[in-house]
Coordinates of C-alpha atoms in Angstrom, one line a residue:
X954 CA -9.2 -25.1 -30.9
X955 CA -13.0 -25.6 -31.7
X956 CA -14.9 -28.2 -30.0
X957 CA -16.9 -29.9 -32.9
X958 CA -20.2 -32.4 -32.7
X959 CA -18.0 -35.1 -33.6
X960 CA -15.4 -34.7 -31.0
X961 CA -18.6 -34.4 -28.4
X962 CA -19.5 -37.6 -30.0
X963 CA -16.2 -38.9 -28.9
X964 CA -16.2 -37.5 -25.9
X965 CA -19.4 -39.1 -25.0
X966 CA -18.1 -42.4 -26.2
X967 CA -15.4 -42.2 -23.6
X968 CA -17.4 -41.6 -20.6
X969 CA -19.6 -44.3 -21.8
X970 CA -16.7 -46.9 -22.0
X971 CA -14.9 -45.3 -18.7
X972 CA -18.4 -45.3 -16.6
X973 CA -18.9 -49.0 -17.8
X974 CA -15.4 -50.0 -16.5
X975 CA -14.2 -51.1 -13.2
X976 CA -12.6 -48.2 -11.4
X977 CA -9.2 -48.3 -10.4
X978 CA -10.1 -47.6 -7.1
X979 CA -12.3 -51.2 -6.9
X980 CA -9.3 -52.7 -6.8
X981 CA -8.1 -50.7 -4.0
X982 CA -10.2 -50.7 -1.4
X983 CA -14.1 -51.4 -0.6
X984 CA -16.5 -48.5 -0.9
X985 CA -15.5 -46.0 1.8
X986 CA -17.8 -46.5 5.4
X987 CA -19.7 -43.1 6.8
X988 CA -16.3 -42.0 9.2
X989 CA -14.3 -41.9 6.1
X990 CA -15.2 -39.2 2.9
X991 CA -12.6 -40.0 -0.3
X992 CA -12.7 -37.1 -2.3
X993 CA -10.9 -36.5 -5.8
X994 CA -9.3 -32.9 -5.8
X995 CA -8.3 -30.8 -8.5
X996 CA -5.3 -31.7 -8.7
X997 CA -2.4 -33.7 -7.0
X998 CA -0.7 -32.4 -3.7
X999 CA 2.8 -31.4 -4.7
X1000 CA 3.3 -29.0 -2.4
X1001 CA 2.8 -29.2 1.3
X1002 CA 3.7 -25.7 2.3
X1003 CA 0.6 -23.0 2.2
X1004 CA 3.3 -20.2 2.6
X1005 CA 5.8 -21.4 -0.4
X1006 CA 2.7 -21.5 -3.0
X1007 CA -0.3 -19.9 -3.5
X1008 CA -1.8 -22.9 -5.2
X1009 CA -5.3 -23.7 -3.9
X1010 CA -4.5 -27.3 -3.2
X1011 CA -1.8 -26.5 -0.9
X1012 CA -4.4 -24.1 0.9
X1013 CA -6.6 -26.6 1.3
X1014 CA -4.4 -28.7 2.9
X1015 CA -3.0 -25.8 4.9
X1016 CA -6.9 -25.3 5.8
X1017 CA -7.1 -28.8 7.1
X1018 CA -3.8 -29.3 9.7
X1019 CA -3.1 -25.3 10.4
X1020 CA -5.4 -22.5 11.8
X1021 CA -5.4 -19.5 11.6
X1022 CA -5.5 -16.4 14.0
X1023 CA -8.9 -14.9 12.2
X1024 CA -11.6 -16.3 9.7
X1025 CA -14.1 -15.4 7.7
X1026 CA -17.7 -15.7 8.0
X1027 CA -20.0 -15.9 5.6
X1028 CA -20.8 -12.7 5.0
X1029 CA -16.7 -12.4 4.5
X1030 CA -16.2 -10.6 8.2
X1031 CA -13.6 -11.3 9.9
X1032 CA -13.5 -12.7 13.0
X1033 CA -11.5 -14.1 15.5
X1034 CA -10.3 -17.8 15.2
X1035 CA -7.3 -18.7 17.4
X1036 CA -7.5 -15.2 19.0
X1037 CA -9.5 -15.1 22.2
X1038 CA -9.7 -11.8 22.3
X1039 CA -7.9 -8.1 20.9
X1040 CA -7.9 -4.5 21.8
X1041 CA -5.9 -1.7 19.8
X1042 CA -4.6 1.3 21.4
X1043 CA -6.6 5.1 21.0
X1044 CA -4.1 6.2 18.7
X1045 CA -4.6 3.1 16.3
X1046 CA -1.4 1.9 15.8
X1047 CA -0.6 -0.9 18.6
X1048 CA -2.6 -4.3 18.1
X1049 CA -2.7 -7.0 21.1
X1050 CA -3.9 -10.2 20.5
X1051 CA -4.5 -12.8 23.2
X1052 CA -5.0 -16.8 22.2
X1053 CA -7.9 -18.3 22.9
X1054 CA -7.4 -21.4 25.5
X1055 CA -6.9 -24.9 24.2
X1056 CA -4.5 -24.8 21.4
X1057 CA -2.3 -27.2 20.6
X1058 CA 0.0 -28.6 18.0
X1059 CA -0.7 -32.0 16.7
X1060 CA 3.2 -33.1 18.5
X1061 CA 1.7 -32.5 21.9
X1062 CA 3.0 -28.9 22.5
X1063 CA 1.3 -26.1 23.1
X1064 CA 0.4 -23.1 20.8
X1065 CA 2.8 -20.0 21.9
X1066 CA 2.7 -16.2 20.9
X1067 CA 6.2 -16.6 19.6
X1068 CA 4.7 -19.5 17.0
X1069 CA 2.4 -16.6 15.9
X1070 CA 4.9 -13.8 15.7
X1071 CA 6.9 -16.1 13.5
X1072 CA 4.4 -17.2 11.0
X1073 CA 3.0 -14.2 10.6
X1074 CA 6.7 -12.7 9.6
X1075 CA 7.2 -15.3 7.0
X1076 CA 3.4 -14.9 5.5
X1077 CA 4.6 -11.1 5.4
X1078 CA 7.6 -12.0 3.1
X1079 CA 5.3 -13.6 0.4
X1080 CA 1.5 -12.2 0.3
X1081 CA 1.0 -8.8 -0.4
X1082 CA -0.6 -7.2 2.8
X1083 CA 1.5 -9.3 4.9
X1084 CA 4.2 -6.9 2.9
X1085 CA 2.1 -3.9 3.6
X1086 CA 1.8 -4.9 7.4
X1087 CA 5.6 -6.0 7.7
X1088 CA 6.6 -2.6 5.6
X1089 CA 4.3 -0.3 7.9
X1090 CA 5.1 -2.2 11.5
X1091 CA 7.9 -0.6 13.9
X1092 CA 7.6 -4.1 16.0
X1093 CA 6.1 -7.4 16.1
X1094 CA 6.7 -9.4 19.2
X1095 CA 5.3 -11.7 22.1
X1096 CA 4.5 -9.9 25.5
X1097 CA 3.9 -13.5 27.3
X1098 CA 3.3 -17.2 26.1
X1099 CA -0.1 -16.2 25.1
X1100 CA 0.0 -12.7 24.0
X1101 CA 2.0 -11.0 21.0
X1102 CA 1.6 -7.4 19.6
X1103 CA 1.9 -6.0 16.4
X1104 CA 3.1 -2.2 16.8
X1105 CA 2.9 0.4 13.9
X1106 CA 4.7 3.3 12.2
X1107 CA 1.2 4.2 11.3
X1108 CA -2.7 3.3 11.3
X1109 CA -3.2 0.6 9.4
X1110 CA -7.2 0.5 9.3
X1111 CA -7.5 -2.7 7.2
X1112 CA -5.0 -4.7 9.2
X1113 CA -7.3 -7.0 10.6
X1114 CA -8.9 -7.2 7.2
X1115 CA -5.7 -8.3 5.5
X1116 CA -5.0 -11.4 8.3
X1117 CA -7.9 -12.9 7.6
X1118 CA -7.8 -12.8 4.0
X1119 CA -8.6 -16.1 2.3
X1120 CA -6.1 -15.3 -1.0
X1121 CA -3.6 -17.5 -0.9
X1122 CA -0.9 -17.5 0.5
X1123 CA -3.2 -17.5 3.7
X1124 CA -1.8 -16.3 7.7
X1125 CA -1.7 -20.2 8.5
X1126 CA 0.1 -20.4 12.0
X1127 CA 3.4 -23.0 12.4
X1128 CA 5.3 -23.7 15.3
X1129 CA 7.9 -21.2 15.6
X1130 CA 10.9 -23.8 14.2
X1131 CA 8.7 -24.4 11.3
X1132 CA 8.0 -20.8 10.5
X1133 CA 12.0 -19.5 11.2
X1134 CA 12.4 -20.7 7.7
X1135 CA 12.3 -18.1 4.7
X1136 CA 9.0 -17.9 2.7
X1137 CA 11.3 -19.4 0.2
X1138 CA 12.1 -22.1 1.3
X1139 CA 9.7 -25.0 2.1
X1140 CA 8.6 -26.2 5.4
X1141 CA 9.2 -30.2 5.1
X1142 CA 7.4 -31.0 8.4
X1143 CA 3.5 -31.4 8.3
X1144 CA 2.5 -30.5 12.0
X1145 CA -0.4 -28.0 12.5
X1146 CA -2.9 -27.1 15.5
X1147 CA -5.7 -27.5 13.2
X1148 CA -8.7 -30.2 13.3
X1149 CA -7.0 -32.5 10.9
X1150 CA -3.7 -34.2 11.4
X1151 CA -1.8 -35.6 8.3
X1152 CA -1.1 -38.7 8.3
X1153 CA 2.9 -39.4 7.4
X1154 CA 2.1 -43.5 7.4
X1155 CA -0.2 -43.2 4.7
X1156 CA 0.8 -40.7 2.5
X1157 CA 1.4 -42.0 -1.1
X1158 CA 2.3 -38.5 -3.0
X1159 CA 0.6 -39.3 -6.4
X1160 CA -1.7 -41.6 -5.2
X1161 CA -3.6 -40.3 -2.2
X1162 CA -3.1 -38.2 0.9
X1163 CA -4.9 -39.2 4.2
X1164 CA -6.1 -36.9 6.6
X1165 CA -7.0 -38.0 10.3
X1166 CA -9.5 -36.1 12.5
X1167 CA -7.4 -34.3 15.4
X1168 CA -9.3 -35.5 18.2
X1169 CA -7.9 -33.4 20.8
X1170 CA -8.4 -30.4 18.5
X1171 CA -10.9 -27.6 20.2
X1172 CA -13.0 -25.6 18.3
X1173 CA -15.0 -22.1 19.4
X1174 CA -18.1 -22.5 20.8
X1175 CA -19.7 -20.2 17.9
X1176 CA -21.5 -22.3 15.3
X1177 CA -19.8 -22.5 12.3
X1178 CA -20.7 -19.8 9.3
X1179 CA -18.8 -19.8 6.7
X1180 CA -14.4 -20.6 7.6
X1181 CA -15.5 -18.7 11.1
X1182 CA -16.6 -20.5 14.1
X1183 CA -16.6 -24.1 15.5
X1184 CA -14.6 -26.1 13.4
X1185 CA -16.5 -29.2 13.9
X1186 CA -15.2 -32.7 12.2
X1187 CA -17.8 -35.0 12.2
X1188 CA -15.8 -37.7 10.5
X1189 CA -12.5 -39.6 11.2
X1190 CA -10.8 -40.0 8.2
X1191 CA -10.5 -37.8 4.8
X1192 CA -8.5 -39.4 2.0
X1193 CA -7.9 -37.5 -1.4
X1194 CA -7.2 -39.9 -4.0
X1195 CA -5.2 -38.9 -7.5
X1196 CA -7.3 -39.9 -10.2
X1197 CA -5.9 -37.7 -13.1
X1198 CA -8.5 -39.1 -15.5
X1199 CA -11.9 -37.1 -15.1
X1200 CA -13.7 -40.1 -16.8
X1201 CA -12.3 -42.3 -14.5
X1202 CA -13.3 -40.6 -11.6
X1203 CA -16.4 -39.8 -12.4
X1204 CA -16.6 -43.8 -12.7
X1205 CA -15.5 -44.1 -8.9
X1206 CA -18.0 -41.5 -7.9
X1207 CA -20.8 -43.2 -9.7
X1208 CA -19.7 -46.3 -8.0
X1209 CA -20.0 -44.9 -4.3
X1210 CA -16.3 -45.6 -4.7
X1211 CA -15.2 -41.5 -4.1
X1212 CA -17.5 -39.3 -2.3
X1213 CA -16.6 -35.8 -4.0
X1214 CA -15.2 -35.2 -7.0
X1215 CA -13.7 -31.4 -7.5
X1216 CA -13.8 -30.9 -11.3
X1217 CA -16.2 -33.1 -12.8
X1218 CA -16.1 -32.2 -17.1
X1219 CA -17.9 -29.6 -18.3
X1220 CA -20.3 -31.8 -20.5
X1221 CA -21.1 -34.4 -18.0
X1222 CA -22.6 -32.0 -15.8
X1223 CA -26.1 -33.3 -17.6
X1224 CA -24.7 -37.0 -16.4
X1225 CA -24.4 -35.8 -13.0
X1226 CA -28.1 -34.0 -12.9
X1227 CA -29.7 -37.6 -14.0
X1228 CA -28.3 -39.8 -11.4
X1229 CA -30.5 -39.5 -8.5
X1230 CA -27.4 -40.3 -6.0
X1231 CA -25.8 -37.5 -7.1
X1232 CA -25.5 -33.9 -7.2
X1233 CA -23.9 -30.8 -8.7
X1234 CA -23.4 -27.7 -6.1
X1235 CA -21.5 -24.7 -6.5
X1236 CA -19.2 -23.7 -3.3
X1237 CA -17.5 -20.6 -4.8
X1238 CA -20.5 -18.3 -5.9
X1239 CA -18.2 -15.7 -6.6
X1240 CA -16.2 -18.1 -8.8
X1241 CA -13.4 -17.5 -10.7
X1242 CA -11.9 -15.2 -13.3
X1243 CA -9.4 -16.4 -16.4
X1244 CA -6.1 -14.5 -16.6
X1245 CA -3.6 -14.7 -19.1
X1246 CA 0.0 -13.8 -18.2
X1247 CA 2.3 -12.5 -20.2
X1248 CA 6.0 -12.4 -19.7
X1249 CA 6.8 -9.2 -19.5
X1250 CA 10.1 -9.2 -19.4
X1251 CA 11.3 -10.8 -22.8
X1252 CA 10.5 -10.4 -25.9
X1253 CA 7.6 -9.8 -27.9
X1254 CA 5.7 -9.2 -24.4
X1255 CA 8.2 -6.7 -23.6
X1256 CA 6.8 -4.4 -25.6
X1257 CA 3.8 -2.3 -24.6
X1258 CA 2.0 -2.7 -28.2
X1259 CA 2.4 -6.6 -28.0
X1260 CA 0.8 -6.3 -24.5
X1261 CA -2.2 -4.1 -26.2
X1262 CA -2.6 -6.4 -29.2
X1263 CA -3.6 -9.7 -26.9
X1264 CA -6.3 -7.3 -25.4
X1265 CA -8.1 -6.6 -28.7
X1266 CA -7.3 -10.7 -29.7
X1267 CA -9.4 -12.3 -27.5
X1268 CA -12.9 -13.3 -28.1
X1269 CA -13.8 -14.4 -24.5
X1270 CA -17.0 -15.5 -25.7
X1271 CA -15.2 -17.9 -27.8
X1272 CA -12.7 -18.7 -25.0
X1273 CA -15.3 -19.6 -22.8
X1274 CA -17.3 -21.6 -24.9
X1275 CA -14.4 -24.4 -25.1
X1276 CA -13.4 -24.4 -21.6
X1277 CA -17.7 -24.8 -20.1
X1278 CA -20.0 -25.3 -22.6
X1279 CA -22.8 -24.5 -20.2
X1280 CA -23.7 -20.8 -20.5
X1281 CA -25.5 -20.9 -17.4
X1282 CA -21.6 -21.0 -15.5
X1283 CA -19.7 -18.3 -17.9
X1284 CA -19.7 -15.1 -18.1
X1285 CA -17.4 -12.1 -19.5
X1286 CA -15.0 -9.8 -17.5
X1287 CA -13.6 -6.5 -17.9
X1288 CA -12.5 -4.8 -15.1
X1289 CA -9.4 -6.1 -13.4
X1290 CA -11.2 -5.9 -10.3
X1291 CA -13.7 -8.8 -11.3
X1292 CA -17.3 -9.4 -11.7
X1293 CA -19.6 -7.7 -9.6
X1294 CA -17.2 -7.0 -6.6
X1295 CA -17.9 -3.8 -4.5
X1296 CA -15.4 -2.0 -7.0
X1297 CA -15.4 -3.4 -9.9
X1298 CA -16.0 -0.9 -13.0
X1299 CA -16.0 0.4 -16.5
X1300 CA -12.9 2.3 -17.2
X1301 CA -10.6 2.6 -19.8
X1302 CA -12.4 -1.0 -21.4
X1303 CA -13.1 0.5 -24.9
X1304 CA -10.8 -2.2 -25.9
X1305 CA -13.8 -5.2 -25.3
X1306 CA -15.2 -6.1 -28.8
X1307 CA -17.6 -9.0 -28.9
X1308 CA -15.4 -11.5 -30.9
X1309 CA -12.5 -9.6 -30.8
X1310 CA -10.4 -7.6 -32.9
X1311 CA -7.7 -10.0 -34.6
X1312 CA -7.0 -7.4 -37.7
X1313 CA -6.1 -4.3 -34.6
X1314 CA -4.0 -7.0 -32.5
X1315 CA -2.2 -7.6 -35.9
X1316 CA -1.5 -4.1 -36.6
X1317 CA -0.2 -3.5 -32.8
X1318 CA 2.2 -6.5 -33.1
X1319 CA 3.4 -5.2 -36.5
X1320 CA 4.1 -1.6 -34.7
X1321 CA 5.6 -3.5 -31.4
X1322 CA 8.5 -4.6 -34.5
X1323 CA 7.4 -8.1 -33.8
X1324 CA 9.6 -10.2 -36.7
X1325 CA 8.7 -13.6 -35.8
X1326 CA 9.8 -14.8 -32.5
X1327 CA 8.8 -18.0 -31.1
X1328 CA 6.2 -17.2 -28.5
X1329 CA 5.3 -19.9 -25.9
X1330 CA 2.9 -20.9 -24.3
X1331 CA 2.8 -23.4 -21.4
X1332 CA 0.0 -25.9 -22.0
X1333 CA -1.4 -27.8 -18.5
X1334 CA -2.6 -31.0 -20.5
X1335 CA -4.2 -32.1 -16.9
X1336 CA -6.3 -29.3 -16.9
X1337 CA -8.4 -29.7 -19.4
X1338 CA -10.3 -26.4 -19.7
X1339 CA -6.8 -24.6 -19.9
X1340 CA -5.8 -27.2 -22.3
X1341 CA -8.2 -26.3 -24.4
X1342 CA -8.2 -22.8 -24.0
X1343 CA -4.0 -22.4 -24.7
X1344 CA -5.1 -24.5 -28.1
X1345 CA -7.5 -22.3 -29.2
X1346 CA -4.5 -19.1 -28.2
X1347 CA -2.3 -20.9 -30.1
X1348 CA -4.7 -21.2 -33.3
X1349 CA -5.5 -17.2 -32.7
X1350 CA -2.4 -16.0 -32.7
X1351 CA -1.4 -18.2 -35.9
X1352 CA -4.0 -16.8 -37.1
X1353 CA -2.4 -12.9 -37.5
X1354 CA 1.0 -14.2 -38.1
X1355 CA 2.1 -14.8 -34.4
X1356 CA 5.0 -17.9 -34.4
X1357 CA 2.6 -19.4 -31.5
X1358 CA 4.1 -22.4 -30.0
X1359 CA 2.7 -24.9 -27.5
X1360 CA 4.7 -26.5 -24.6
X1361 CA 2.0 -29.3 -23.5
X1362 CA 2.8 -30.6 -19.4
X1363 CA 1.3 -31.0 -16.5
X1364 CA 0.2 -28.5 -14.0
X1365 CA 3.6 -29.4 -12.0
X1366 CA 5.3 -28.1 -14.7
X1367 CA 3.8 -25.1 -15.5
X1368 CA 3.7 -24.3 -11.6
X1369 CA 7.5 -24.5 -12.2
X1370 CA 8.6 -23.4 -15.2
X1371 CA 6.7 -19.9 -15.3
X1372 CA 9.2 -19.1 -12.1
X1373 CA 11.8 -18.9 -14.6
X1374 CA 12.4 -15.3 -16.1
X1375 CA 14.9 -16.7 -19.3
X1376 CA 14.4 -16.1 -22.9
X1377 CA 12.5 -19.0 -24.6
X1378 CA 15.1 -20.7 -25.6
X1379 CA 16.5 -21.1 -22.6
X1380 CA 13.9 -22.7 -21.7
X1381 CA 11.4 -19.4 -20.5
X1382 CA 7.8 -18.6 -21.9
X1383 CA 6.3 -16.2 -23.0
X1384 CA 2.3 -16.9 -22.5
X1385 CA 0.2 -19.5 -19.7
X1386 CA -3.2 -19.4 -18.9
X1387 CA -4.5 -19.3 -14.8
X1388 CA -7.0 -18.8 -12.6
X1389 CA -7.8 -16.6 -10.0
X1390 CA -10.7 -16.4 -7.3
X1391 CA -13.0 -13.7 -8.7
X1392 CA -13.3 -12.6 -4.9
X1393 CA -9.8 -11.9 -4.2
X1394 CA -10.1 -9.3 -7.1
X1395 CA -12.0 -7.4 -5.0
X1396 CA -9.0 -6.4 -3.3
X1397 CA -5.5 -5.4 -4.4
X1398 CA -4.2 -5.4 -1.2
X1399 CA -4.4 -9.1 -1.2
X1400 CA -4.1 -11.0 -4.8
X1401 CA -0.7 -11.1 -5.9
X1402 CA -2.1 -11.0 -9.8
X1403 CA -2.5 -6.8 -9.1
X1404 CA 0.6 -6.0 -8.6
X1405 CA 2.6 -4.3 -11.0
X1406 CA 6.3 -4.0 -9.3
X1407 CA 8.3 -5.5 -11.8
X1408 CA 10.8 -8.3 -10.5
X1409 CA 9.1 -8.6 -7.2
X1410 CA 5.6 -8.9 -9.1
X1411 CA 3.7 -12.4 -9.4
X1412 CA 4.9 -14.7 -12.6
X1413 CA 5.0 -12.2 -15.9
X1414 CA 6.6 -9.2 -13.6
X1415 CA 4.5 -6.3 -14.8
X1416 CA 5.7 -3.1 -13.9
X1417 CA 4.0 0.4 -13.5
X1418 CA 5.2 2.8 -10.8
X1419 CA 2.3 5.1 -10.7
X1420 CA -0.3 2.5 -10.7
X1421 CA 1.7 0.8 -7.7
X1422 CA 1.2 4.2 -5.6
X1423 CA -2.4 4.3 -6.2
X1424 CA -2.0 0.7 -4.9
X1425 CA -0.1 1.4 -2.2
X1426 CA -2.7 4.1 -1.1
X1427 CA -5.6 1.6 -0.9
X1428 CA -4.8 1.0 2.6
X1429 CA -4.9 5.2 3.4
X1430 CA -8.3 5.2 2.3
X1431 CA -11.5 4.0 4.7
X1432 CA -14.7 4.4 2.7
X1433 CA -16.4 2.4 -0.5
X1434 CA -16.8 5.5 -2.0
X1435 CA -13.0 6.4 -2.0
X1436 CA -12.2 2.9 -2.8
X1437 CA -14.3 3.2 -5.8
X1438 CA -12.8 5.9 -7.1
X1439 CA -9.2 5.1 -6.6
X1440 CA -10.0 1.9 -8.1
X1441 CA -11.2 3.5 -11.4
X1442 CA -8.1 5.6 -11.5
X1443 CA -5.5 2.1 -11.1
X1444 CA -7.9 0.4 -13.8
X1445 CA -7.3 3.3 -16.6
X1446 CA -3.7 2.6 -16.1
X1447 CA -3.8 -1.2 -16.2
X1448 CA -5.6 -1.1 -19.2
X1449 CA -2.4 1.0 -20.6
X1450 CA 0.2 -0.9 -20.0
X1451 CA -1.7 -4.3 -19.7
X1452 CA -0.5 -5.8 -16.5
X1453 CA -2.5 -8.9 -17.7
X1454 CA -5.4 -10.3 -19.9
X1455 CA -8.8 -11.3 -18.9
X1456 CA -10.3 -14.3 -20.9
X1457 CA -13.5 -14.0 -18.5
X1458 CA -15.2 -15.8 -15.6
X1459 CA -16.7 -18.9 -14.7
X1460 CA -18.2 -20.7 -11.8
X1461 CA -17.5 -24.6 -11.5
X1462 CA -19.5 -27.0 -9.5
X1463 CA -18.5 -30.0 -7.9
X1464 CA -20.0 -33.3 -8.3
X1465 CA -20.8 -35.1 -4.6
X1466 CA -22.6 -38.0 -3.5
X1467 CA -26.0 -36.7 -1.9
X1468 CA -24.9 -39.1 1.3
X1469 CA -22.3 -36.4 1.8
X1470 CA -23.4 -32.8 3.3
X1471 CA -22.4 -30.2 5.2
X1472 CA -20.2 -28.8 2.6
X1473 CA -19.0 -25.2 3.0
X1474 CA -19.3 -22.8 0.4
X1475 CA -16.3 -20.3 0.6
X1476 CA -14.1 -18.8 -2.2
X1477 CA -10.4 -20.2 -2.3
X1478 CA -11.0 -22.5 0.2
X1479 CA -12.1 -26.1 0.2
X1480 CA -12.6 -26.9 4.0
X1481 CA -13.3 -30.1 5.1
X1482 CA -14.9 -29.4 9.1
X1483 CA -18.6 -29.3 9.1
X1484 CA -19.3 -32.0 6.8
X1485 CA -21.3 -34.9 7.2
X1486 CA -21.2 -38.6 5.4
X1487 CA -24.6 -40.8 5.9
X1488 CA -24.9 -44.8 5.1
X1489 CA -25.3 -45.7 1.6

């Protein structure tokens, strides 16, 4: 779809009638005090097990009650977190890890090696170098209540690399009993070691989630810098309140009624900039690149040529103009390995034509023997850029003759219904729109959108068996310069077979009070240590 001046009209009508409005929240409870921050994610908790999802929510929350054995600082080096301290043996392939003193889960119990030798077996079943550790490690296992190992067939030079990695599904620890459970299954219990406890009481799923500050949490004694260091929480009470209506929200934040507010709309950043209590901030610098997924496995997608003809149909340009206005926060994307990351590049991208090619995409679904099949495309009416985005997919590909049909639903629902490999009509897809931290691009050890290996690949199950053993060799090789080259050689096959579409980057700030600070800018995660609420 095409944003015209009359539906910006009508948008700015509705944020004048929601901002004049009483917010729902008014009703709720008075304006939060400086020990409590209320903050409007992106989108609702469903999900409260960081290992079961990748979805960034869950992260966060997994950011907030569990820790982790490393972190990342701000200059995205890793360094210890729960680990005290860690030696590896001359011939590089035994790891010993000692925990740091003062660790404790939120029941009362202490933080064992066996708790960590657990989680990180289960985090190995469902992100991608926790495969590549699990599939190259002879043994992991506790020496003493404090100290595990993690032996090797062979060196693994990035293994530290890989546990500290902040794609989701991040190496958050659980207590052993917690972590025994497959990656596919879902942890039901919410009890961490981290510097937030959640608080079972108050939870309302769909309405608000409350966090309490763990007060006999310890952090390091290193200042914080980026997720690394002291995790200090310098209030006592985080609440996340569900306000699906951006309008709305932006009313409550206005109002002094939420503090932050994760997604504020793309054309009331200019509201945000005038009110001189509030402000816009970028966290994720990097920010994130828009993929389109295609199911690979059915019809018309299951075809190579249908694959190629989405690459020459999409005008990012045109795509990025209806998801943020604001040219100053888009950008297009090219290589599968992002914007501007240490090995991003240029190969095999003769496809990219500003405004697309929509007469060659028609011609390659005509030689892929397309003959008219429903395609579908799942439509995340809550998120409104994607909403808008699948619209204007759906208008393109009507556009060159494509049956292009749209399946409008929540977030929820697309989280759940792209699991399902079926034919469309029984009840599959063919087409959804995501997101993906232009960061974790960098490295195709760690985003589950590079992989190409078929049935065991992330939702659209690409598959391409020699680009998955230049993959596989990115952990044999130890220099930029090598990376870089493998790298080009995986992108001029992507680009072949199409593992994926890019529809091109953005970066999106989020709208706080000014009273709040302290905010830590990371990609993926949202922490909520560090931060700091003043008086009104």
């Amino acid at each position: 779809m095409t944003i015209s001046r009359r539906d910006l009209i009508k948008l700015g009508l509705a944020a004048g009638t929601a901002l004049s409005i009483p917010s729902i929240l008014r009703a709720q409870t008075a304006t939060a005090g400086a020990r409590t921050v209320r903050m409007v994610k992106s989108s609702d908790l469903r999900v409260f097990d960081p290992i079961w999802t990748a979805t960034n929510i869950t992260a966060d929350h997994g950011a907030a009650i569990y820790d982790t054995l490393f972190s990342l600082d701000s200059k995205f080096m890793p360094q210890p977190q729960m680990v005290g301290k860690w030696s590896v043996s001359d011939d590089k392939k035994t790891y010993t890890f000692e925990l740091r003193d003062g660790l404790g889960w939120h029941d009362g119990t202490p933080v064992t090696a066996a708790d960590c030798v657990a989680s990180i077996r289960r985090w190995g079943q469902a992100h991608p170098g926790g495969q590549l550790i699990m599939a190259r490690a002879s043994d992991i296992s506790k020496k003493d209540e404090k100290t595990f190992t993690i032996s090797l067939k062979e060196p693994l030079g990035v293994l530290i690399d890989l546990l500290a990695d902040l794609t989701p599904p991040c190496l958050f620890i659980m207590r052993e009993k917690d972590a025994n459970r497959p990656a596919t299954e879902q942890v039901t219990a919410n009890i961490g070691s981290g510097p937030f406890r959640f608080n079972e009481a108050l939870a309302q799923p769909g309405a608000s989630i409350t966090y309490d500050r763990n007060e006999k949490y310890v952090p390091r004694k290193e200042p914080s810098d980026g997720l690394a260091g002291g995790k200090i929480v310098n209030v006592d009470r985080v609440i996340w309140d569900v306000i699906p209506d951006q309008q709305t929200a932006m009313a409550a934040l206005q109002a002094g009624e939420v503090d932050y507010f994760e997604t504020p709309p793309a054309d009331l950043y200019s509201l945000v900039e005038s009110d001189p209590k509030l402000e816009l901030q970028v966290l994720d610098q990097p920010g994130w690149d828009v993929v389109l997924r295609m199911n690979c496995l059915q019809p018309p997608f299951n075809n190579v040529k249908a694959r190629q003809a989405m690459l020459h149909l999409i005008d990012q340009e045109a795509f990025m103009r209806v998801m943020y206005p604001d040219p100053k926060y888009i950008n297009t994307v090219t290589s599968i390995f992002g914007k501007d990351t240490p090995v991003s590049n240029d190969e095999n991208t003769g496809w990219y034509k500003k405004g697309g090619d929509p007469e060659k995409a028609r011609q390659l679904f005509k030689e892929a023997g397309y003959a008219g099949e429903k395609v579908v495309i799942l439509d995340p009416t809550d998120w409104r850029e994607a909403d808008n985005a699948s619209q204007l997919l759906a208008a393109a590909l009507r556009k060159i003759g494509v049956n292009a049909e749209l399946a409008p639903m929540d977030w929820g629902g697309v989280s759940t219904r792209r699991a399902k490999k079926d034919p469309v009509e029984n009840g599959g897809w063919s087409l959804f729109i995501t997101a993906e931290s232009n960061y974790s691009f960098g490295n195709p050890l760690a985003t589950p959108l590079l992989l190409a290996n078929g049935d065991d690949a992330w939702y659209g199950w690409p598959k391409n068996d020699e680009y998955e053993a230049l993959r596989a060799n990115w952990a044999n090789v130890s220099t930029l310069e090598e990376r870089k080259e493998l790298a080009r050689k995986m992108q001029g096959i992507w680009w072949d077979f199409v593992g994926d579409v890019r529809l091109g980057k953005y970066v999106s700030p989020i709208a706080h009070r000014k009273t709040l600070t302290g905010l830590i800018g990371m990609p993926q995660i949202v922490p909520m240590w560090n931060m700091q609420k003043a008086e009104a």
